[in-house]
PDB file of C-alpha atoms in Angstrom:
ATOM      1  CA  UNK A 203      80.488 121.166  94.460  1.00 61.00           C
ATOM      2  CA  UNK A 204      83.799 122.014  95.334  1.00 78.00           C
ATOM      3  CA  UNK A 205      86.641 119.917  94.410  1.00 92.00           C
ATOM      4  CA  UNK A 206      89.682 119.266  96.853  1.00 96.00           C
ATOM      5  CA  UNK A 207      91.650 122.163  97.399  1.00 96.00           C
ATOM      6  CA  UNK A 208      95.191 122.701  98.825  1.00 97.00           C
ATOM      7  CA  UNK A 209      96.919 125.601 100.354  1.00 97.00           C
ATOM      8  CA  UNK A 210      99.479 127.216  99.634  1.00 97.00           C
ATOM      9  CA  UNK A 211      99.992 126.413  95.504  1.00 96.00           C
ATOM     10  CA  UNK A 212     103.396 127.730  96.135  1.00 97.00           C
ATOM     11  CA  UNK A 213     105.488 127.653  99.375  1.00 97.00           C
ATOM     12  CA  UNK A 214     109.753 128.424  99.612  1.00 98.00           C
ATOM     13  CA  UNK A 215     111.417 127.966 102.331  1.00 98.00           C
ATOM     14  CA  UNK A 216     114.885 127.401 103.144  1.00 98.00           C
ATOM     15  CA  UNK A 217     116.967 124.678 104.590  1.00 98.00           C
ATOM     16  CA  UNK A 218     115.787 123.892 108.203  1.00 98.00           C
ATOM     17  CA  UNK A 219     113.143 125.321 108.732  1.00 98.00           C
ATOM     18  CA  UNK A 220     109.449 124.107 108.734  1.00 98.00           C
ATOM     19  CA  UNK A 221     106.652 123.803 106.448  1.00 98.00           C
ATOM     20  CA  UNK A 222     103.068 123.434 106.586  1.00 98.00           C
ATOM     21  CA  UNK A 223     100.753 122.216 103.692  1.00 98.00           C
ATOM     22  CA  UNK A 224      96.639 121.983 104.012  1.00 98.00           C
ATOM     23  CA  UNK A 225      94.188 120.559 102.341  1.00 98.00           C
ATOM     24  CA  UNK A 226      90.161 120.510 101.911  1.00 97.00           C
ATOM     25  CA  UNK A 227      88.938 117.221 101.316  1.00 96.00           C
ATOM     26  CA  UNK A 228      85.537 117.054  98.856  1.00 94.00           C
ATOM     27  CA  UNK A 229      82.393 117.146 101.159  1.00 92.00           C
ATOM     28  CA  UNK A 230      81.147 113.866 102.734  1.00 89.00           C
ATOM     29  CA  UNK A 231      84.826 112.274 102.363  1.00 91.00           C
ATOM     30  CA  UNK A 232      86.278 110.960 104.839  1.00 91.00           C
ATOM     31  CA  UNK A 233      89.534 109.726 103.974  1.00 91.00           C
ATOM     32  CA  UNK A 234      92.685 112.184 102.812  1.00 93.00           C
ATOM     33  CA  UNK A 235      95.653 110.591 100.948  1.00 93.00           C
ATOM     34  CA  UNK A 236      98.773 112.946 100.728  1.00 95.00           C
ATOM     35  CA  UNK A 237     101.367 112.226  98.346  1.00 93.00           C
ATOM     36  CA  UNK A 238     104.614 113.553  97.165  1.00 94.00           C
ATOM     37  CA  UNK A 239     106.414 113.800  94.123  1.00 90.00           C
ATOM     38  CA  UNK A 240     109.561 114.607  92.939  1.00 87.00           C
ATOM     39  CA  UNK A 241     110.502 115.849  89.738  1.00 79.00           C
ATOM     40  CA  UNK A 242     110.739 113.405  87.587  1.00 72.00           C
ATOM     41  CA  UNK A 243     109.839 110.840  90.139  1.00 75.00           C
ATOM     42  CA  UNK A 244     105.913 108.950  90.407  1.00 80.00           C
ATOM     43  CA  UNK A 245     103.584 109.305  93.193  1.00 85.00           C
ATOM     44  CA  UNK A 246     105.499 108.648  96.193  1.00 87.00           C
ATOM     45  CA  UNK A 247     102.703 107.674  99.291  1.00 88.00           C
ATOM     46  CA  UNK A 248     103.310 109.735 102.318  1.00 93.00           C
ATOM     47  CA  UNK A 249     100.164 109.654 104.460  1.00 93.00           C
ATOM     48  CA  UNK A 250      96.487 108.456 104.883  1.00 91.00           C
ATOM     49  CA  UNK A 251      94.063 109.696 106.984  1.00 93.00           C
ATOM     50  CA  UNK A 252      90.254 108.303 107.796  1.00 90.00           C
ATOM     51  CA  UNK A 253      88.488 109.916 110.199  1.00 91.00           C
ATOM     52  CA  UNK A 254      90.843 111.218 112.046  1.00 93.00           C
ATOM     53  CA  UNK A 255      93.164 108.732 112.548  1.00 93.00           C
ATOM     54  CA  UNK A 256      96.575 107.567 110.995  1.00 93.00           C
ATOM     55  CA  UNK A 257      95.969 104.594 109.124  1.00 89.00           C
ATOM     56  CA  UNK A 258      99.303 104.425 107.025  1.00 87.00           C
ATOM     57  CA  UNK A 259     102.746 105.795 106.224  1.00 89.00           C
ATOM     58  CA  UNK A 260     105.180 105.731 103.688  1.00 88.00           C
ATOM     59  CA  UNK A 261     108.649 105.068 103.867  1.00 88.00           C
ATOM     60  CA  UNK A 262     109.248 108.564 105.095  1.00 94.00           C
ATOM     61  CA  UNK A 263     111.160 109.664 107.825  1.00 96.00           C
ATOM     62  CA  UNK A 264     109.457 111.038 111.080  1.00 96.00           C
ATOM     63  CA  UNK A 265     110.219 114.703 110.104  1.00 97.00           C
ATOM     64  CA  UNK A 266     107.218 114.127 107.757  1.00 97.00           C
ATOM     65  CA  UNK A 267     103.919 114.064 109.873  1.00 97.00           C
ATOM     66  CA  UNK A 268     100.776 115.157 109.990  1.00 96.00           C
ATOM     67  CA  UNK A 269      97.305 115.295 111.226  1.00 97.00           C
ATOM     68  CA  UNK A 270      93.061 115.104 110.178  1.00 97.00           C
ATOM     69  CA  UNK A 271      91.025 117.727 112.162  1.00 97.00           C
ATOM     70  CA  UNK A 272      86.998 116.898 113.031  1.00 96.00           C
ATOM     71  CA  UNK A 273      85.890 118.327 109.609  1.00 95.00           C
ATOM     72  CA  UNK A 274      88.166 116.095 107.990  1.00 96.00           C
ATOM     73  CA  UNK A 275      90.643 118.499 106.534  1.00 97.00           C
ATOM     74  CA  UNK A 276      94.591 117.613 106.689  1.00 98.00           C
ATOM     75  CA  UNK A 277      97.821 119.522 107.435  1.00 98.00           C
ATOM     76  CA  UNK A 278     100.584 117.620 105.952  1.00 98.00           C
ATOM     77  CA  UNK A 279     104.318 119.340 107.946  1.00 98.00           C
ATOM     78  CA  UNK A 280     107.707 118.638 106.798  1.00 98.00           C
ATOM     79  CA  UNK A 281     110.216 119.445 109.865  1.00 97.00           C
ATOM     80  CA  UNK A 282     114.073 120.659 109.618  1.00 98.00           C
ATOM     81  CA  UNK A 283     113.745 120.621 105.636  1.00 98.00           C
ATOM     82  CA  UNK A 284     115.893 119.370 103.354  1.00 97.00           C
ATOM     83  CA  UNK A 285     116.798 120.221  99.638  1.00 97.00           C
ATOM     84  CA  UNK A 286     115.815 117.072  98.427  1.00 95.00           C
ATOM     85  CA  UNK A 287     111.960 117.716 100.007  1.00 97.00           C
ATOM     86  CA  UNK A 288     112.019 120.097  97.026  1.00 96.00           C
ATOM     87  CA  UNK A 289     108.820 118.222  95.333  1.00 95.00           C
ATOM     88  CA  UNK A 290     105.050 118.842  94.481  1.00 94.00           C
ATOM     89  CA  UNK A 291     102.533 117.654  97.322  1.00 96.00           C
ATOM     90  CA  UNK A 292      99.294 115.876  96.235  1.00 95.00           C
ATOM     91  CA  UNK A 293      96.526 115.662  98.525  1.00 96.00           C
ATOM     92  CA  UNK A 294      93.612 113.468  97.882  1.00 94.00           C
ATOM     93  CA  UNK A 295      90.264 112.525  99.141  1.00 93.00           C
ATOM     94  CA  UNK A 296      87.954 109.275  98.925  1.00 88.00           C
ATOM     95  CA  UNK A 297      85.343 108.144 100.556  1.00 82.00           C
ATOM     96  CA  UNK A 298      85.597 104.393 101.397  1.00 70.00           C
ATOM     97  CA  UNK A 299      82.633 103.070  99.743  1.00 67.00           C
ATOM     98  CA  UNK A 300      83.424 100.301  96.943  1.00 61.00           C
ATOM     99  CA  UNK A 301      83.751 101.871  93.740  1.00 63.00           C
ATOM    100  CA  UNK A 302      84.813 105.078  94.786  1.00 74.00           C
ATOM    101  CA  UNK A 303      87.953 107.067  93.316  1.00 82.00           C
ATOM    102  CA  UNK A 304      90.259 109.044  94.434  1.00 87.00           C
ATOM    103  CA  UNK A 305      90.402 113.352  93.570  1.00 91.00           C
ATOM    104  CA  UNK A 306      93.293 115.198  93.926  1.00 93.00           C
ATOM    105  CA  UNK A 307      93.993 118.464  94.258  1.00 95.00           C
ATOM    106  CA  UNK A 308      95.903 120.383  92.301  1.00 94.00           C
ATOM    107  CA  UNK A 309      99.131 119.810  94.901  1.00 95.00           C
ATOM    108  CA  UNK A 310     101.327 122.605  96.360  1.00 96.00           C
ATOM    109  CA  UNK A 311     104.960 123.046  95.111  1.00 95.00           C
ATOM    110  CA  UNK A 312     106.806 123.056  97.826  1.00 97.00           C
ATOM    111  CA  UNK A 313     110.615 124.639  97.251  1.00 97.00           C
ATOM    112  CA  UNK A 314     113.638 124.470  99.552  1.00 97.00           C
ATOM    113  CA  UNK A 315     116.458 126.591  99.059  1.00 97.00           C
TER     114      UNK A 315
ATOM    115  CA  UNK B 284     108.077  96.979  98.271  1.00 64.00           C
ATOM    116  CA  UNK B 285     106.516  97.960  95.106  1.00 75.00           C
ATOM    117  CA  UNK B 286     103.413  96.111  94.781  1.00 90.00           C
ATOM    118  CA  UNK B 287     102.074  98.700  91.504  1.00 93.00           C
ATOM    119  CA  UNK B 288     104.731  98.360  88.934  1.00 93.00           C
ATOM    120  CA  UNK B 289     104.398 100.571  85.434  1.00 94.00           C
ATOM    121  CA  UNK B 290     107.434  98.846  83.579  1.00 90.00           C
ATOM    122  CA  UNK B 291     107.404 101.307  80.863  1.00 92.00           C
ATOM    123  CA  UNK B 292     108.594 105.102  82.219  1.00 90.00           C
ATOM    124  CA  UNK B 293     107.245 106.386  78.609  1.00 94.00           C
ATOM    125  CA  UNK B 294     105.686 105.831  75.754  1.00 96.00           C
ATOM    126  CA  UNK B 295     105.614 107.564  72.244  1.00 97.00           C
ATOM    127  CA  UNK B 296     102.691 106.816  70.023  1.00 97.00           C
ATOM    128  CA  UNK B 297     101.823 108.439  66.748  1.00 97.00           C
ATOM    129  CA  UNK B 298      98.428 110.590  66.671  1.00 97.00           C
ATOM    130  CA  UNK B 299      95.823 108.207  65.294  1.00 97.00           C
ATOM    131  CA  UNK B 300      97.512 105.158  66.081  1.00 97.00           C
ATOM    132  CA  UNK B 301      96.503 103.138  69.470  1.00 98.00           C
ATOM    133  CA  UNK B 302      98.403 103.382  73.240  1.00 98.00           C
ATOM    134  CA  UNK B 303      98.589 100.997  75.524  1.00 98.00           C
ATOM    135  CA  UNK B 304      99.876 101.437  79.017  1.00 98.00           C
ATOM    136  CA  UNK B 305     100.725  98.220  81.311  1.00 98.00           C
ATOM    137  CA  UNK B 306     100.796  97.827  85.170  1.00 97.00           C
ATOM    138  CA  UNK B 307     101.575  94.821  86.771  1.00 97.00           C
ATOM    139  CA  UNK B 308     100.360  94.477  91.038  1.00 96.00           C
ATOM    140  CA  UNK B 309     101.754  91.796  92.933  1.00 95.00           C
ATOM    141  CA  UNK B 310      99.473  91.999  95.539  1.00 91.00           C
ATOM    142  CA  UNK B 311      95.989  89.318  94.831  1.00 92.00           C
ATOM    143  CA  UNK B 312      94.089  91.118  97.591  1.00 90.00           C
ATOM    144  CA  UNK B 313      93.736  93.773  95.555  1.00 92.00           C
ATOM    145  CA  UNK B 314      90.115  94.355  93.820  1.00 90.00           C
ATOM    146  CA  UNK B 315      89.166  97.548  92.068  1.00 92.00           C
ATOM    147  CA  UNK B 316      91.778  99.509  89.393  1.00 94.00           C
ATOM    148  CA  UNK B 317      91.963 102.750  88.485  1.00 94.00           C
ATOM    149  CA  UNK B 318      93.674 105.151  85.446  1.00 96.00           C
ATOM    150  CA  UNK B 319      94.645 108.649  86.297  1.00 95.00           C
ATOM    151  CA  UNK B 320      96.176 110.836  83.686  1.00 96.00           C
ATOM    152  CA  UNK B 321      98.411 113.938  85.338  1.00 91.00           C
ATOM    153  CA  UNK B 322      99.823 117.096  83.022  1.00 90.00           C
ATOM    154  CA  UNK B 323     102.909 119.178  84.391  1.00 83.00           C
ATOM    155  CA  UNK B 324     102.116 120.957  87.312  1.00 77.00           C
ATOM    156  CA  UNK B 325      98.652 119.922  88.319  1.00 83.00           C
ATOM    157  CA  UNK B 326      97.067 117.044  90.194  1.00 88.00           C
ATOM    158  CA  UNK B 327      95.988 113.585  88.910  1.00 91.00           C
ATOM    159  CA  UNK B 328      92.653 113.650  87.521  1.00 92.00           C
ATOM    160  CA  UNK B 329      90.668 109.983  87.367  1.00 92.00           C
ATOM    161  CA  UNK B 330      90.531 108.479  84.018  1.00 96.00           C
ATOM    162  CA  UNK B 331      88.996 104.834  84.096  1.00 96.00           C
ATOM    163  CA  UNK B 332      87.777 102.338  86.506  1.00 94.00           C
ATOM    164  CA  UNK B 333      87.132  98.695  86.436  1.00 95.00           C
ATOM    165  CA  UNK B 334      86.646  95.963  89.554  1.00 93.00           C
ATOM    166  CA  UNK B 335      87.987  92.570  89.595  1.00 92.00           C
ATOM    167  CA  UNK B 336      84.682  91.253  88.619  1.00 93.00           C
ATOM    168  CA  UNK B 337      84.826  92.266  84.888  1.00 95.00           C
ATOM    169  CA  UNK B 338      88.132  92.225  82.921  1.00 96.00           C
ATOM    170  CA  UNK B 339      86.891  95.116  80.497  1.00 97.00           C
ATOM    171  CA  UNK B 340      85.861  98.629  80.975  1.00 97.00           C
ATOM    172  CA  UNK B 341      85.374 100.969  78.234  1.00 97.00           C
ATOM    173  CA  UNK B 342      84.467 104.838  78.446  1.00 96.00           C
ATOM    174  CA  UNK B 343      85.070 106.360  74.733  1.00 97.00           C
ATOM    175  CA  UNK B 344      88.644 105.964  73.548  1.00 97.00           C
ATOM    176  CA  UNK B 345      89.928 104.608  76.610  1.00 98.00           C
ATOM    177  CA  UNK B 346      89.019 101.038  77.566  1.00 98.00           C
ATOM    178  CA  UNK B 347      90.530  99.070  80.806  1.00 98.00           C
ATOM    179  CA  UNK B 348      91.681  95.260  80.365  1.00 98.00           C
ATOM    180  CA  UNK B 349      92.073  93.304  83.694  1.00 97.00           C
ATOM    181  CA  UNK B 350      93.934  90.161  83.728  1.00 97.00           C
ATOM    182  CA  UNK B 351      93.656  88.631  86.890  1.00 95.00           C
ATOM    183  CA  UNK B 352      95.815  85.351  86.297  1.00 96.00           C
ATOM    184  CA  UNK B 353      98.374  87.119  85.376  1.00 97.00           C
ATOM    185  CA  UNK B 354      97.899  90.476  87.710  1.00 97.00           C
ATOM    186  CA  UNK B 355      98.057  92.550  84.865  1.00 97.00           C
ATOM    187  CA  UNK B 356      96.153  95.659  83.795  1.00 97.00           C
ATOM    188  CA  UNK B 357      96.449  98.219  80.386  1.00 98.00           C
ATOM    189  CA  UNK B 358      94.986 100.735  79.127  1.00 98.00           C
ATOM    190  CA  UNK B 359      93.796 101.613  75.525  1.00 98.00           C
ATOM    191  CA  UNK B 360      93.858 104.808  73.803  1.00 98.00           C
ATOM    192  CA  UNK B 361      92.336 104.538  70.573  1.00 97.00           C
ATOM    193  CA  UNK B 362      92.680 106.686  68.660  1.00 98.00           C
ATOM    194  CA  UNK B 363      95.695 108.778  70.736  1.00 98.00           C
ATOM    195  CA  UNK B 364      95.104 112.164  70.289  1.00 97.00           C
ATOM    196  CA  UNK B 365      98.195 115.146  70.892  1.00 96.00           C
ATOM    197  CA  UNK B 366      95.967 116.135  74.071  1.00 95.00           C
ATOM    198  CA  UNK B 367      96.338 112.548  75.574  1.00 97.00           C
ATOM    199  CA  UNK B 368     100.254 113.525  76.285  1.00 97.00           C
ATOM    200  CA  UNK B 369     100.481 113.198  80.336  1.00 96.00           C
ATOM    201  CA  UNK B 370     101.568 111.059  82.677  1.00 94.00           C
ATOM    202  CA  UNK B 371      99.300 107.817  83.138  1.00 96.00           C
ATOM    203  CA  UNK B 372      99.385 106.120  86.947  1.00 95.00           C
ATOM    204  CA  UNK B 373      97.541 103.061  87.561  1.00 95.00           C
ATOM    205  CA  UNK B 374      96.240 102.637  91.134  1.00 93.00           C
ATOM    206  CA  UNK B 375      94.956  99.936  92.987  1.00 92.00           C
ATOM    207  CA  UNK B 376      92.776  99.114  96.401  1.00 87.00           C
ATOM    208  CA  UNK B 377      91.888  95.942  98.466  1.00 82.00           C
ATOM    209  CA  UNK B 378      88.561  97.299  99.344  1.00 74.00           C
ATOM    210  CA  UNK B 379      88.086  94.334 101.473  1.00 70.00           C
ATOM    211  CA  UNK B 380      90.325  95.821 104.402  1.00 65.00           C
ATOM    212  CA  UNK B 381      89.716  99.756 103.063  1.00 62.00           C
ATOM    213  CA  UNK B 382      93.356 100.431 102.324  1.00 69.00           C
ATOM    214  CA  UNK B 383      94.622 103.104 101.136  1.00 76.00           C
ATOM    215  CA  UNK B 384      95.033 103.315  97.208  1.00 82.00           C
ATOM    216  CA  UNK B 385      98.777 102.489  95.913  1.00 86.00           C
ATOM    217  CA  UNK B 386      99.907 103.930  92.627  1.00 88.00           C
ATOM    218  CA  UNK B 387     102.237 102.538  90.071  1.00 91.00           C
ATOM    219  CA  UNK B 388     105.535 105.146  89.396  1.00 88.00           C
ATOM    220  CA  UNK B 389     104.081 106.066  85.427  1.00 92.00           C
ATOM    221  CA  UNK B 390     104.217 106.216  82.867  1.00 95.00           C
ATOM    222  CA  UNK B 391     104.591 109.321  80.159  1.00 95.00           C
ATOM    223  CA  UNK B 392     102.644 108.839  77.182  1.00 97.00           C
ATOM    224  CA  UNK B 393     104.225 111.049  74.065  1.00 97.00           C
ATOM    225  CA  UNK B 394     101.615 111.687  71.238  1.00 97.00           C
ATOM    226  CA  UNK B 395     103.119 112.755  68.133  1.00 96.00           C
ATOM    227  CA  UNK B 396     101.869 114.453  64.958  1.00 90.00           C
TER     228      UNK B 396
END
């Protein structure tokens, strides 16, 4: 069975401009965590999704949003970037059952020069 | 408001000897724990489990201890092997309202020959 996967692994962009992130959640999960983190930083919570709704954000600013489609895969976008959104991007899926962890992908590095 | 707190940013433990990484959660709704272990570079990968039920849970060398009094979890690595060098999160749920999971910031555990 196939894990959760996120696209790109690598992404550059520079200042301003927009970026897109995507992930897969693992089949029959419904809920997709995104997360970022910084280098040297922990996991810093960004977003979760449960079928197809916005259940919680960070303390991010707007310019961070995103959105669950139908099959329950996630686009995470980072508007007008910034240097400092320099950072790896976790993505992770549950279900919500009791018991159940969390798998993560193996994150994109997302680079803003 | 941090309500996962890993105390200890790292750790250095000799090979052989035992590790033992605290969290501290502030928040008494929460109900079901959870280890991850992260290298450079890739996504978190679930360690250990345990639910507020039980205040053990062991799975080889690792083994969870759950104080609820005190809201206090650690993990034990025993023995700490070289490979066990990564970065160690503690999460935590309060499966009673489905939230999302909140991580502690980490802790990096140094094994040494």
């Amino acid at each position: 069975e196939a894990g959760v996967t996120q696209s790109p692994t690598h992404l550059i962009k520079t200042r301003g401009q927009q970026a897109t992130l995507r992930c897969s959640p693992i089949s029959g999960h419904t809920s997709v965590y995104w997360y970022q983190q910084a280098l040297g930083l922990g996991l810093q919570f960004l977003l979760w999704y449960d079928e197809g709704e916005e259940r919680n954000r960070g303390n991010f600013p707007p310019r961070f949003s995103g959105r669950q489609f139908p099959n329950y895969s996630s686009e995470l976008n980072v508007n007008a970037l910034e240097l400092e959104d320099s950072a790896l991007y976790l993505c992770a899926s549950s279900s919500l059952m009791y018991g159940s962890e969390a798998f993560f992908g193996q994150g994109t590095r997302l680079t803003v020069v | 408001d941090q309500q996962v707190k890993q105390n200890s940013p790292s750790l250095s433990v000799q090979e052989g000897r035992i590790s033992i990484l605290n969290c501290d959660y502030t928040n008494s709704m929460f109900d079901y724990f959870l280890w991850y272990k992260k290298y450079p570079a890739e996504g978190p990968t679930f360690l250990i489990s345990i639910s507020s039920i039980k205040d053990k849970n062991e799975d080889g060398r690792f083994t969870v201890f759950l104080n609820k009094s005190a809201k206090h979890l650690s993990l034990h690595i025993v023995p700490s092997q070289p490979g066990d060098s990564a970065v160690y999160f503690c999460a935590a749920r309060d499966t009673g309202t489905a939230s999302k999971l909140t991580f502690g910031t980490g802790t990096r555990l140094q094994v040494t020959l």
